[in-house]
Each structure stands twice: as structure tokens, then as C-alpha cells.
Tab-separated table of C-alpha atoms in Angstrom:
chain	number	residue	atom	x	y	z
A	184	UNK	CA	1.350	74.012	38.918
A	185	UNK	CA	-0.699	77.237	38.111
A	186	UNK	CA	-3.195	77.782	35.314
A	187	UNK	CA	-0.292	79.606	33.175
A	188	UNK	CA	2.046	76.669	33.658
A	189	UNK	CA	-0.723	74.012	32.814
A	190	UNK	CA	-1.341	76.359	29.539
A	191	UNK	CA	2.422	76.694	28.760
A	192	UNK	CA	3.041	73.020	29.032
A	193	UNK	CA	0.104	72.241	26.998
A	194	UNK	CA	1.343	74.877	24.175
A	195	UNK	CA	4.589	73.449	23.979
A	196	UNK	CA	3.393	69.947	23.447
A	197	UNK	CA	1.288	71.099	20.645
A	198	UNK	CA	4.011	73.346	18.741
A	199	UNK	CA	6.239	70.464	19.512
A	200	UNK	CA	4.961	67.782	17.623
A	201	UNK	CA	4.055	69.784	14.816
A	202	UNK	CA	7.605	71.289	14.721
A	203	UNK	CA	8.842	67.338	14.445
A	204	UNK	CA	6.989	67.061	11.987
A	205	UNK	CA	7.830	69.358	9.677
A	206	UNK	CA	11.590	69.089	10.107
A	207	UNK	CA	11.248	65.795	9.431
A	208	UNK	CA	9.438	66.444	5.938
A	209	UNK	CA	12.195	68.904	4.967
A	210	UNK	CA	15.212	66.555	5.810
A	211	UNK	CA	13.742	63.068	4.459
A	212	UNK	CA	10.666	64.026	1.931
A	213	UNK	CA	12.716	66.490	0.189
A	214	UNK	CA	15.982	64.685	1.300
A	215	UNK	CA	17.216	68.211	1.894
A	216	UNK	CA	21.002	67.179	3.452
A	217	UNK	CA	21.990	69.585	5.362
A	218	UNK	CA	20.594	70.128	8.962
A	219	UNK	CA	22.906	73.169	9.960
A	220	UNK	CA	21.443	75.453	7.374
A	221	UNK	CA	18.482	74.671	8.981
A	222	UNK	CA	18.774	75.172	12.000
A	223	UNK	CA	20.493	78.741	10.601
A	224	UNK	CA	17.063	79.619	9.248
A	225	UNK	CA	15.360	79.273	11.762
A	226	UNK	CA	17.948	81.713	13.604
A	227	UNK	CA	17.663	84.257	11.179
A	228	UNK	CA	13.799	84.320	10.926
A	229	UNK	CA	14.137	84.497	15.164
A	230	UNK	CA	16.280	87.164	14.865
A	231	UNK	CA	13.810	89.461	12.579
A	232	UNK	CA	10.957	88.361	14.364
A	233	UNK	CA	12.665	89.683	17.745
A	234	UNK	CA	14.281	92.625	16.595
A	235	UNK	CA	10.942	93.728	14.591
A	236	UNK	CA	9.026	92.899	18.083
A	237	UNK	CA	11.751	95.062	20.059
A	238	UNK	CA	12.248	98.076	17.940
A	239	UNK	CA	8.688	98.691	17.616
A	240	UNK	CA	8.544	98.118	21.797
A	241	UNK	CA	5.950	95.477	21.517
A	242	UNK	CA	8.166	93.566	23.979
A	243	UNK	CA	11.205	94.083	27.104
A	244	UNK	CA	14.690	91.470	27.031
A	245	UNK	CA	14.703	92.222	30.618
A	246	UNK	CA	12.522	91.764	34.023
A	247	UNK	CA	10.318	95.108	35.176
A	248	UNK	CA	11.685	96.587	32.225
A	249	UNK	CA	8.845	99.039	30.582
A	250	UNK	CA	8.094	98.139	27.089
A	251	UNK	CA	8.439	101.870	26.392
A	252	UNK	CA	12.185	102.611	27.400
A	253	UNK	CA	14.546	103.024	24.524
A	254	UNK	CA	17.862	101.580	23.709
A	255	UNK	CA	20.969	102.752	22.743
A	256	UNK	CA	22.897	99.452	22.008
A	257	UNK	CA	22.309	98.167	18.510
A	258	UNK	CA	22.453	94.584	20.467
A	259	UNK	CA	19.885	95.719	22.820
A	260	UNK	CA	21.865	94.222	25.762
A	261	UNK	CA	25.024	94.951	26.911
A	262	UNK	CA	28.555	93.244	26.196
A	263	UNK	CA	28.870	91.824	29.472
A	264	UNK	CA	25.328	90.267	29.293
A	265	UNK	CA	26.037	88.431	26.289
A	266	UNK	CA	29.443	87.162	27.658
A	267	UNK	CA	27.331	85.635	30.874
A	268	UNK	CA	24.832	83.798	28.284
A	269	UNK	CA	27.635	82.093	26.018
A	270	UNK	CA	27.580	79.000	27.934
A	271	UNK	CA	24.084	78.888	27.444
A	272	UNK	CA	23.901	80.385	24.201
A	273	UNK	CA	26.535	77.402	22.832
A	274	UNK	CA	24.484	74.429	24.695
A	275	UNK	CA	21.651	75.745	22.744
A	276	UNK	CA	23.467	75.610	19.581
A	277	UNK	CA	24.329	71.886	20.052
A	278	UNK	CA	21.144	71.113	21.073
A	279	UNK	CA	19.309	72.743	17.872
A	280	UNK	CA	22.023	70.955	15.637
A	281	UNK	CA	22.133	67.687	16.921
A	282	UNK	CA	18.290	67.760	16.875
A	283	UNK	CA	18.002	68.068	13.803
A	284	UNK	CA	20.986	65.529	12.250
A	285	UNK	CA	18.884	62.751	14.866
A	286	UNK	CA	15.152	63.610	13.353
A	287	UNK	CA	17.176	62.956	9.997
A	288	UNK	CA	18.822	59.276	10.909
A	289	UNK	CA	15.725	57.856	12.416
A	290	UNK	CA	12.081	57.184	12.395
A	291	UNK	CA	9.534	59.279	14.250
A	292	UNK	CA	8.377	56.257	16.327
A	293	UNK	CA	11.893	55.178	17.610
A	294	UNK	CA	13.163	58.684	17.784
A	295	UNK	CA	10.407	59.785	20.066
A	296	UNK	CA	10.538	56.773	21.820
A	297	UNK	CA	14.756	57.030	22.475
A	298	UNK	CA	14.130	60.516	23.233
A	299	UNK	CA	12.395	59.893	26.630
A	300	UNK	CA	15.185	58.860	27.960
A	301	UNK	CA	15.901	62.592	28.456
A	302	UNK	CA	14.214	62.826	31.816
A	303	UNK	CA	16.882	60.760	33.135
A	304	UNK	CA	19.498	63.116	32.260
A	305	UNK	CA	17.061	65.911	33.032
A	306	UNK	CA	17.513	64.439	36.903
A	307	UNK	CA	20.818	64.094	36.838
A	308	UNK	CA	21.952	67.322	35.688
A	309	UNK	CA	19.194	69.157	38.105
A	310	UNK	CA	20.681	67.273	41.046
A	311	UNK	CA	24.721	68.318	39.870
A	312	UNK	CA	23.236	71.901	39.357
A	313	UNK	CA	20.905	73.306	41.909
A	314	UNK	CA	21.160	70.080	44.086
A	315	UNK	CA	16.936	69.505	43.028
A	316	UNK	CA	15.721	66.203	44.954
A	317	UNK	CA	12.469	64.602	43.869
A	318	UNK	CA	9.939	62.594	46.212
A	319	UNK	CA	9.738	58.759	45.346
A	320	UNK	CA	6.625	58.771	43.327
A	321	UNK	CA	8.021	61.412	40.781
A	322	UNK	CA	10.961	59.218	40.571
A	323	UNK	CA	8.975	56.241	40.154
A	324	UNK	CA	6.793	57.779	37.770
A	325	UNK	CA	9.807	58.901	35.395
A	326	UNK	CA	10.835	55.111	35.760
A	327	UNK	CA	8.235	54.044	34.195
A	328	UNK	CA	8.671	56.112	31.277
A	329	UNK	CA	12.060	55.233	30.740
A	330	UNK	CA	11.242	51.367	30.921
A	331	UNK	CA	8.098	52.142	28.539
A	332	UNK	CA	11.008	53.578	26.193
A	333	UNK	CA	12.870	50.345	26.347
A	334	UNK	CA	10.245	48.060	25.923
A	335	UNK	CA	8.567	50.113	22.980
A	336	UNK	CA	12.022	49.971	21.300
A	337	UNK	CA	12.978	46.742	22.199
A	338	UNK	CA	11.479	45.468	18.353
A	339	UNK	CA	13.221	48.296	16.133
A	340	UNK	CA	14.441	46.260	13.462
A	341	UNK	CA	15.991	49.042	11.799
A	342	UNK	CA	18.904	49.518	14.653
A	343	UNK	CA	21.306	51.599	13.811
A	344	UNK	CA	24.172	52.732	16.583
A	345	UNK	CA	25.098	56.074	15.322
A	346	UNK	CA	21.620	57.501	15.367
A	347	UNK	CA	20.684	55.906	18.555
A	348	UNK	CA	24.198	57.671	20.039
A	349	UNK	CA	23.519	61.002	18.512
A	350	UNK	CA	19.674	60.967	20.228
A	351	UNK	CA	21.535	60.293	23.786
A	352	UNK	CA	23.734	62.927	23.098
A	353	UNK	CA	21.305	65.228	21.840
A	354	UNK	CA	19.440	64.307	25.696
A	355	UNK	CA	22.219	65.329	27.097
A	356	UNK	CA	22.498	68.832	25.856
A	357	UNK	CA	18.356	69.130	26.469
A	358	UNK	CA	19.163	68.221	30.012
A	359	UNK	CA	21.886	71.073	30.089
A	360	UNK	CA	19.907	73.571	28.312
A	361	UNK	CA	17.001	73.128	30.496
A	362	UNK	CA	18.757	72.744	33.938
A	363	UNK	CA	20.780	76.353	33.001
A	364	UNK	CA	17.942	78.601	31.559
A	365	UNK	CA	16.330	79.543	34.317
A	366	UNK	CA	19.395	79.947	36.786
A	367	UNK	CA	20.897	82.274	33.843
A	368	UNK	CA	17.698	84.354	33.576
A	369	UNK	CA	17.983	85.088	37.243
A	370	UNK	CA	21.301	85.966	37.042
A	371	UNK	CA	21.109	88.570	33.738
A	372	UNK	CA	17.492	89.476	34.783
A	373	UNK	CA	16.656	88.648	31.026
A	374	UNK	CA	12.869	87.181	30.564
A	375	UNK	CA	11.730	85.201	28.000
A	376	UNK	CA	12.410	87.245	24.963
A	377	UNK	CA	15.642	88.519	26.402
A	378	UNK	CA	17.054	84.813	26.768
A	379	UNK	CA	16.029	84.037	22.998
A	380	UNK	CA	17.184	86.884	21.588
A	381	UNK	CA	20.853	86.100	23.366
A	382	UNK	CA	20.588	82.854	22.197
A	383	UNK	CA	20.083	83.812	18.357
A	384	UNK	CA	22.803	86.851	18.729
A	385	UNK	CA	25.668	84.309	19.685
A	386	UNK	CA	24.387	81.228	18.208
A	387	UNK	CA	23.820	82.725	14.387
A	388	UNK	CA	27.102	83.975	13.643
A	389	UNK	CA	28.631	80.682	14.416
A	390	UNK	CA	26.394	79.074	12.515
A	391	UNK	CA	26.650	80.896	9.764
A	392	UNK	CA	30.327	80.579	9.706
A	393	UNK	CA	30.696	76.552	9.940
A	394	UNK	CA	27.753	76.577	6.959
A	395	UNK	CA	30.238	79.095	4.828
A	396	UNK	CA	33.309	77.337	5.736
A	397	UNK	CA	31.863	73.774	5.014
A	398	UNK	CA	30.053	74.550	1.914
A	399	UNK	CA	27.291	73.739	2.829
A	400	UNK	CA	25.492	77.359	1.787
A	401	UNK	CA	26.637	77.568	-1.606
A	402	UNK	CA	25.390	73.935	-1.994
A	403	UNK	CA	22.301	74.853	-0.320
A	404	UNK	CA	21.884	77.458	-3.657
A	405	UNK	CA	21.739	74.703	-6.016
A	406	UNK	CA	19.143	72.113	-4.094
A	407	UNK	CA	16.551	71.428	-6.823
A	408	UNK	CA	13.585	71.630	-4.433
A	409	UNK	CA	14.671	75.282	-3.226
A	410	UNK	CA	12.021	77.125	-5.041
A	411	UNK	CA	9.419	74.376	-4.882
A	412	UNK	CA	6.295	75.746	-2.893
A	413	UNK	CA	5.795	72.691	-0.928
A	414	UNK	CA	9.383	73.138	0.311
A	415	UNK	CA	9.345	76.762	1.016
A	416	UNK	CA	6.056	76.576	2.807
A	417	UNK	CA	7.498	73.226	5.436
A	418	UNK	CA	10.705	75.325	5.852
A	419	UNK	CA	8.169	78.810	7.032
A	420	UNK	CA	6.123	76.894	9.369
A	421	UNK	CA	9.272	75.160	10.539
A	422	UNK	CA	10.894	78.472	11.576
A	423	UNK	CA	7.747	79.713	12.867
A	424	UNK	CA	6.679	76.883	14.860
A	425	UNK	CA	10.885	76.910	16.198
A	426	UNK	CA	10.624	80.592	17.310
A	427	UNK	CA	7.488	79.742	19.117
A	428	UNK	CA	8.599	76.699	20.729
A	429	UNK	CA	11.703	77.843	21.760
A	430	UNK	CA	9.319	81.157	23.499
A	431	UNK	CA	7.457	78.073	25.290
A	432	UNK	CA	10.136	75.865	26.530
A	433	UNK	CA	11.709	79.135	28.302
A	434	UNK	CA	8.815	80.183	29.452
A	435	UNK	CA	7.288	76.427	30.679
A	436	UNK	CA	10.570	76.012	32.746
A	437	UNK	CA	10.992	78.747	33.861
A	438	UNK	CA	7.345	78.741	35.062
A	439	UNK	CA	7.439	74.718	36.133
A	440	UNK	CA	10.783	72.911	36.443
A	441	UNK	CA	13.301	71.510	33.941
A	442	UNK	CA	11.916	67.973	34.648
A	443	UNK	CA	8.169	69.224	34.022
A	444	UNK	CA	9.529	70.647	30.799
A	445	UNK	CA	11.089	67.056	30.117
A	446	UNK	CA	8.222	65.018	30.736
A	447	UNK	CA	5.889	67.165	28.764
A	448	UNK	CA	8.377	66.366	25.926
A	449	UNK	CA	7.252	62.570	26.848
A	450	UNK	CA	3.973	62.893	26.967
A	451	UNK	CA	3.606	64.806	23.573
A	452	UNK	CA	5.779	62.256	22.154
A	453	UNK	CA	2.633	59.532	22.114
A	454	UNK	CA	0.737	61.773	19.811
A	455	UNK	CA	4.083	62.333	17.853
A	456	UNK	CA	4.802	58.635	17.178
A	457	UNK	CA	1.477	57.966	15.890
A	458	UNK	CA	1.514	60.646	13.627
A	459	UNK	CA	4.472	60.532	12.566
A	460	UNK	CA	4.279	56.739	12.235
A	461	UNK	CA	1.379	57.833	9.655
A	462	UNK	CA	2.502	60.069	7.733
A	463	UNK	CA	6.482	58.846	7.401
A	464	UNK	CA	6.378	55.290	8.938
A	465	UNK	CA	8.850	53.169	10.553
A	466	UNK	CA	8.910	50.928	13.438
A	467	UNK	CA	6.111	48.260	13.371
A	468	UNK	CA	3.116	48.782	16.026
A	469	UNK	CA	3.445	44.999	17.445
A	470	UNK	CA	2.955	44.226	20.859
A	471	UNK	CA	5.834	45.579	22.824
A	472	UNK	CA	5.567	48.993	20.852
A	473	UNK	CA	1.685	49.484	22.142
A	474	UNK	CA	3.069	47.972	25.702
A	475	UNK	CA	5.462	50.636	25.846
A	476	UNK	CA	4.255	53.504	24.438
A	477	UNK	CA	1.677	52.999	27.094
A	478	UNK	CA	4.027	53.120	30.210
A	479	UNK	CA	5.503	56.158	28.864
A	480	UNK	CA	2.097	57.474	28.998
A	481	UNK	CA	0.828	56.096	32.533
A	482	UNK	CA	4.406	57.613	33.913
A	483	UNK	CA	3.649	61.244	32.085
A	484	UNK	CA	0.153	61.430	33.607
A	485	UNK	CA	1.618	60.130	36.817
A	486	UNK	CA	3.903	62.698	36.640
A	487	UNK	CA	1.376	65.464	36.257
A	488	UNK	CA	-0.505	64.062	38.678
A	489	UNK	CA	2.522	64.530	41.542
A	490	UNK	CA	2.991	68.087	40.326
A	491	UNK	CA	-0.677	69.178	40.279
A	492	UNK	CA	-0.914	67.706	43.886
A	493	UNK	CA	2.185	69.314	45.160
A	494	UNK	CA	4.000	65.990	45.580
């Protein structure tokens, strides 16, 4: 692991508990219902920030390509570009969506703790992909962050099935997303920016469509906390803190590895559960909560410690 990828993993662990956070306020503090509009927002505010960034030339959508050269797509990528991101594009959208709908159903304890689970499927879905083996002490080291997760959930008194189901699911599409992104950015040549900005292109529309169709959008107009400042100002830093996180994930697998990307998502989730656990509440610190929470941590570190050691 270089110095970039140590400082791209850390980044994302930071943006990435604060983004959990504030999602969380907007869906359950202001009980604002509806996680698709969202999830549109933060779209939207991606899409200005990258098409401000790109028309002024601050940044490139593709590899080696000079921030100077112009553009004579409005898309600022071709057709047959977009067509070969799709796949990705959609696995992002269910990803983003069903996010959001599980940060709603659940505590931030158990949902942090449920979603570590996700380098599991992270393994799986690297293996089925790009055939990715792992030595025996990264493997062990991800088993004891999945046990961790059991054991710290293991006293969640406040079980309910469907949210558990939709935080699997939502693993599964994180495993997807994260075992595709950097195979597709080979294949288009896109970078960072390029990827996002493919992502948001596809992904919006839709979006905007099922909130029309369902709506959800002209209910949106009428939520009673939609001019409140303390609203307005959770919903900024929440698409904010999205466009930057999704920069970081790219860039910290594409950098490290899918699974690095996964078990940073672990190990932030310690300092996510506590504060979340503080500022929301939820499931009860007893015994088997500390017990796990600390396995999932020993098995992170152990992680990092394979990776900085080349193991």
C-alpha cells in the first residue's frame, strides 16, 4: 500500500462516517420519508459540481487526457462510453438507494455492525470476477470481523427481518460496485471523475423518473421541515460529503483493492457506532456488543497489517 492509498483509505473513512451521519439525521430526526429523493439530490448537486469542474477544465473524465482539451459532446463522453458504464452505472443506483432505505430501518450500532458482513461478499464477487485469491491470514483476518459482527449483534433486541435483509442486500450491490469499478475504468479509460460523472449521467434521469412517477417529488414540496435551516444545512453537507465520498471510494479501489476498500468500511464503522450510538442511540453497549465490536477491530488492523507487509 503506498502513501496515496494509506491517505485515500484514511479520507474515505472520515467522509464516511460523517456522511452516515447526516443521512441518518435527515431520514429519522426530521422523519423526512423518502430516501429516493435523496439520493436524487445528491445526484444533481454531483452533477453541477462535475460539470462546473469540467467546463471550466479544472479536471479530465479520461486517463492522459490534458485538462486543457475541449469538448464537443454536451455529455462530455461519447454514446458508446456511456452504454459500456450502464451496468455499472445501475449497480450504483441500487447501491445509493438501498443505502439509504437501510440507514432509515435501523440503528447506527446494528447497521454498522450488519454491514461488515460486506467483506464476505466483497470476496466472493472478486473471486467470480477477476478470479482474486487471498493468502490465509487476510482470510483469517476478515473472519474475524465477520464473527465480531455476529457476536456484537447477537443482543439487538430490536430485530427486525426486513431491515436486516435489505442491509445484506445492500452488501451485495457494494460487493458488485466495488469488484466492477476498476475493471470498467480500464476498459473506458475513464479516471476518477470520468467514472462519477457516468454514474450521475445514467443514474439521475432514472431517478428522477421513479420519484415523478411515484409521487414522491410533489410530496417532497409539501414536507414541513423543507425550509427549516437545520434541514437544509444536513441535506448540503449530505450531498457534499456524498460527492466526495463517492471521489474516494473510486479512487481508494482503484488505488488498493475492492476488499481494502471493504474493510476500511469496517474499520470506520467502530468510530461510526459509537457516535452514532450517541447522538441517535440504539442497541445497548453490554458485553457481547464491546466483545464484538472489538474483533471487528483486531481483524481491520490485521487486515492492514497483511496489506502494508505485502502479505
Amino acid at each position: 500500500m503506498t502513501r496515496k492509498g494509506v491517505y485515500a483509505a484514511l479520507s474515505y473513512m472520515a467522509s464516511s462516517v460523517l456522511l452516515v451521519i447526516f443521512n441518518k439525521a435527515a431520514l429519522s430526526s426530521y422523519n423526512f420519508p423518502f430516501a429516493n429523493v435523496i439520493t436524487l439530490t445528491q445526484m444533481v448537486c454531483g452533477f453541477i459540481i462535475l460539470y462546473v469542474m469540467k467546463s471550466l477544465k479544472i479536471i479530465s473524465f479520461t486517463t492522459g487526457e490534458p485538462q486543457s482539451n475541449s469538448n464537443n459532446l454536451a455529455l462530455f463522453v461519447s454514446f458508446r462510453t456511456l452504454a459500456r458504464t450502464f451496468p455499472l452505472a445501475l449497480t450504483y443506483l441500487l447501491y445509493m438507494v438501498v443505502t439509504m432505505e437501510a440507514v432509515r430501518g435501523i440503528n447506527i450500532p446494528m447497521y454498522t455492525t450488519l454491514r461488515r458482513t460486506a467483506v464476505a461478499f466483497t470476496m466472493i464477487v472478486e473471486y467470480f470476477l477477476s478470479g482474486q485469491r487471498h493468502s490465509s491470514f487476510v482470510i483469517g483476518s476478515v473472519g474475524i470481523v465477520i464473527i465480531g459482527a455476529f457476536v456484537a449483534g447477537s443482543r439487538d433486541l430490536a430485530f427486525d427481518a426486513y431491515s436486516y435483509s435489505v442491509i445484506f442486500v445492500e452488501n451485495m450491490f457494494k460487493a458488485v460496485y466495488l469488484a466492477s469499478v476498476s475493471r470498467v475504468g480500464r476498459s473506458t479509460g475513464l479516471n476518477v471523475f470520468g467514472l462519477m460523472w457516468c454514474n450521475v449521467v445514467i443514474c439521475a434521469p432514472i431517478l428522477l423518473l421513479w420519484s415523478v412517477l411515484s409521487g414522491d417529488l410533489q410530496t417532497t414540496l409539501n414536507f414541513r421541515y423543507l425550509f427549516y435551516p437545520g434541514f437544509q444545512v444536513v441535506m448540503l453537507l449530505s450531498c457534499v460529503l456524498t460527492f466526495f465520498m463517492n471521489y474516494i471510494v473510486v479512487l481508494n479501489t482503484t488505488i488498493n483493492s475492492a476488499l481494502t476498500q471493504a474493510i476500511c468500511g469496517n474499520l470506520k464503522d467502530v468510530f461510526t457506532s459509537g457516535l452514532g450510538w450517541f447522538l441517535f442511540g440504539g442497541l445497548p453497549y453490554d458485553l457481547f456488543n464491546v466483545l464484538g465490536q472489538s474483533l471487528g477491530l483486531i481483524g481491520s488492523c490485521l487486515y492492514a497489517y497483511c496489506k502494508l507487509q505485502g502479505i
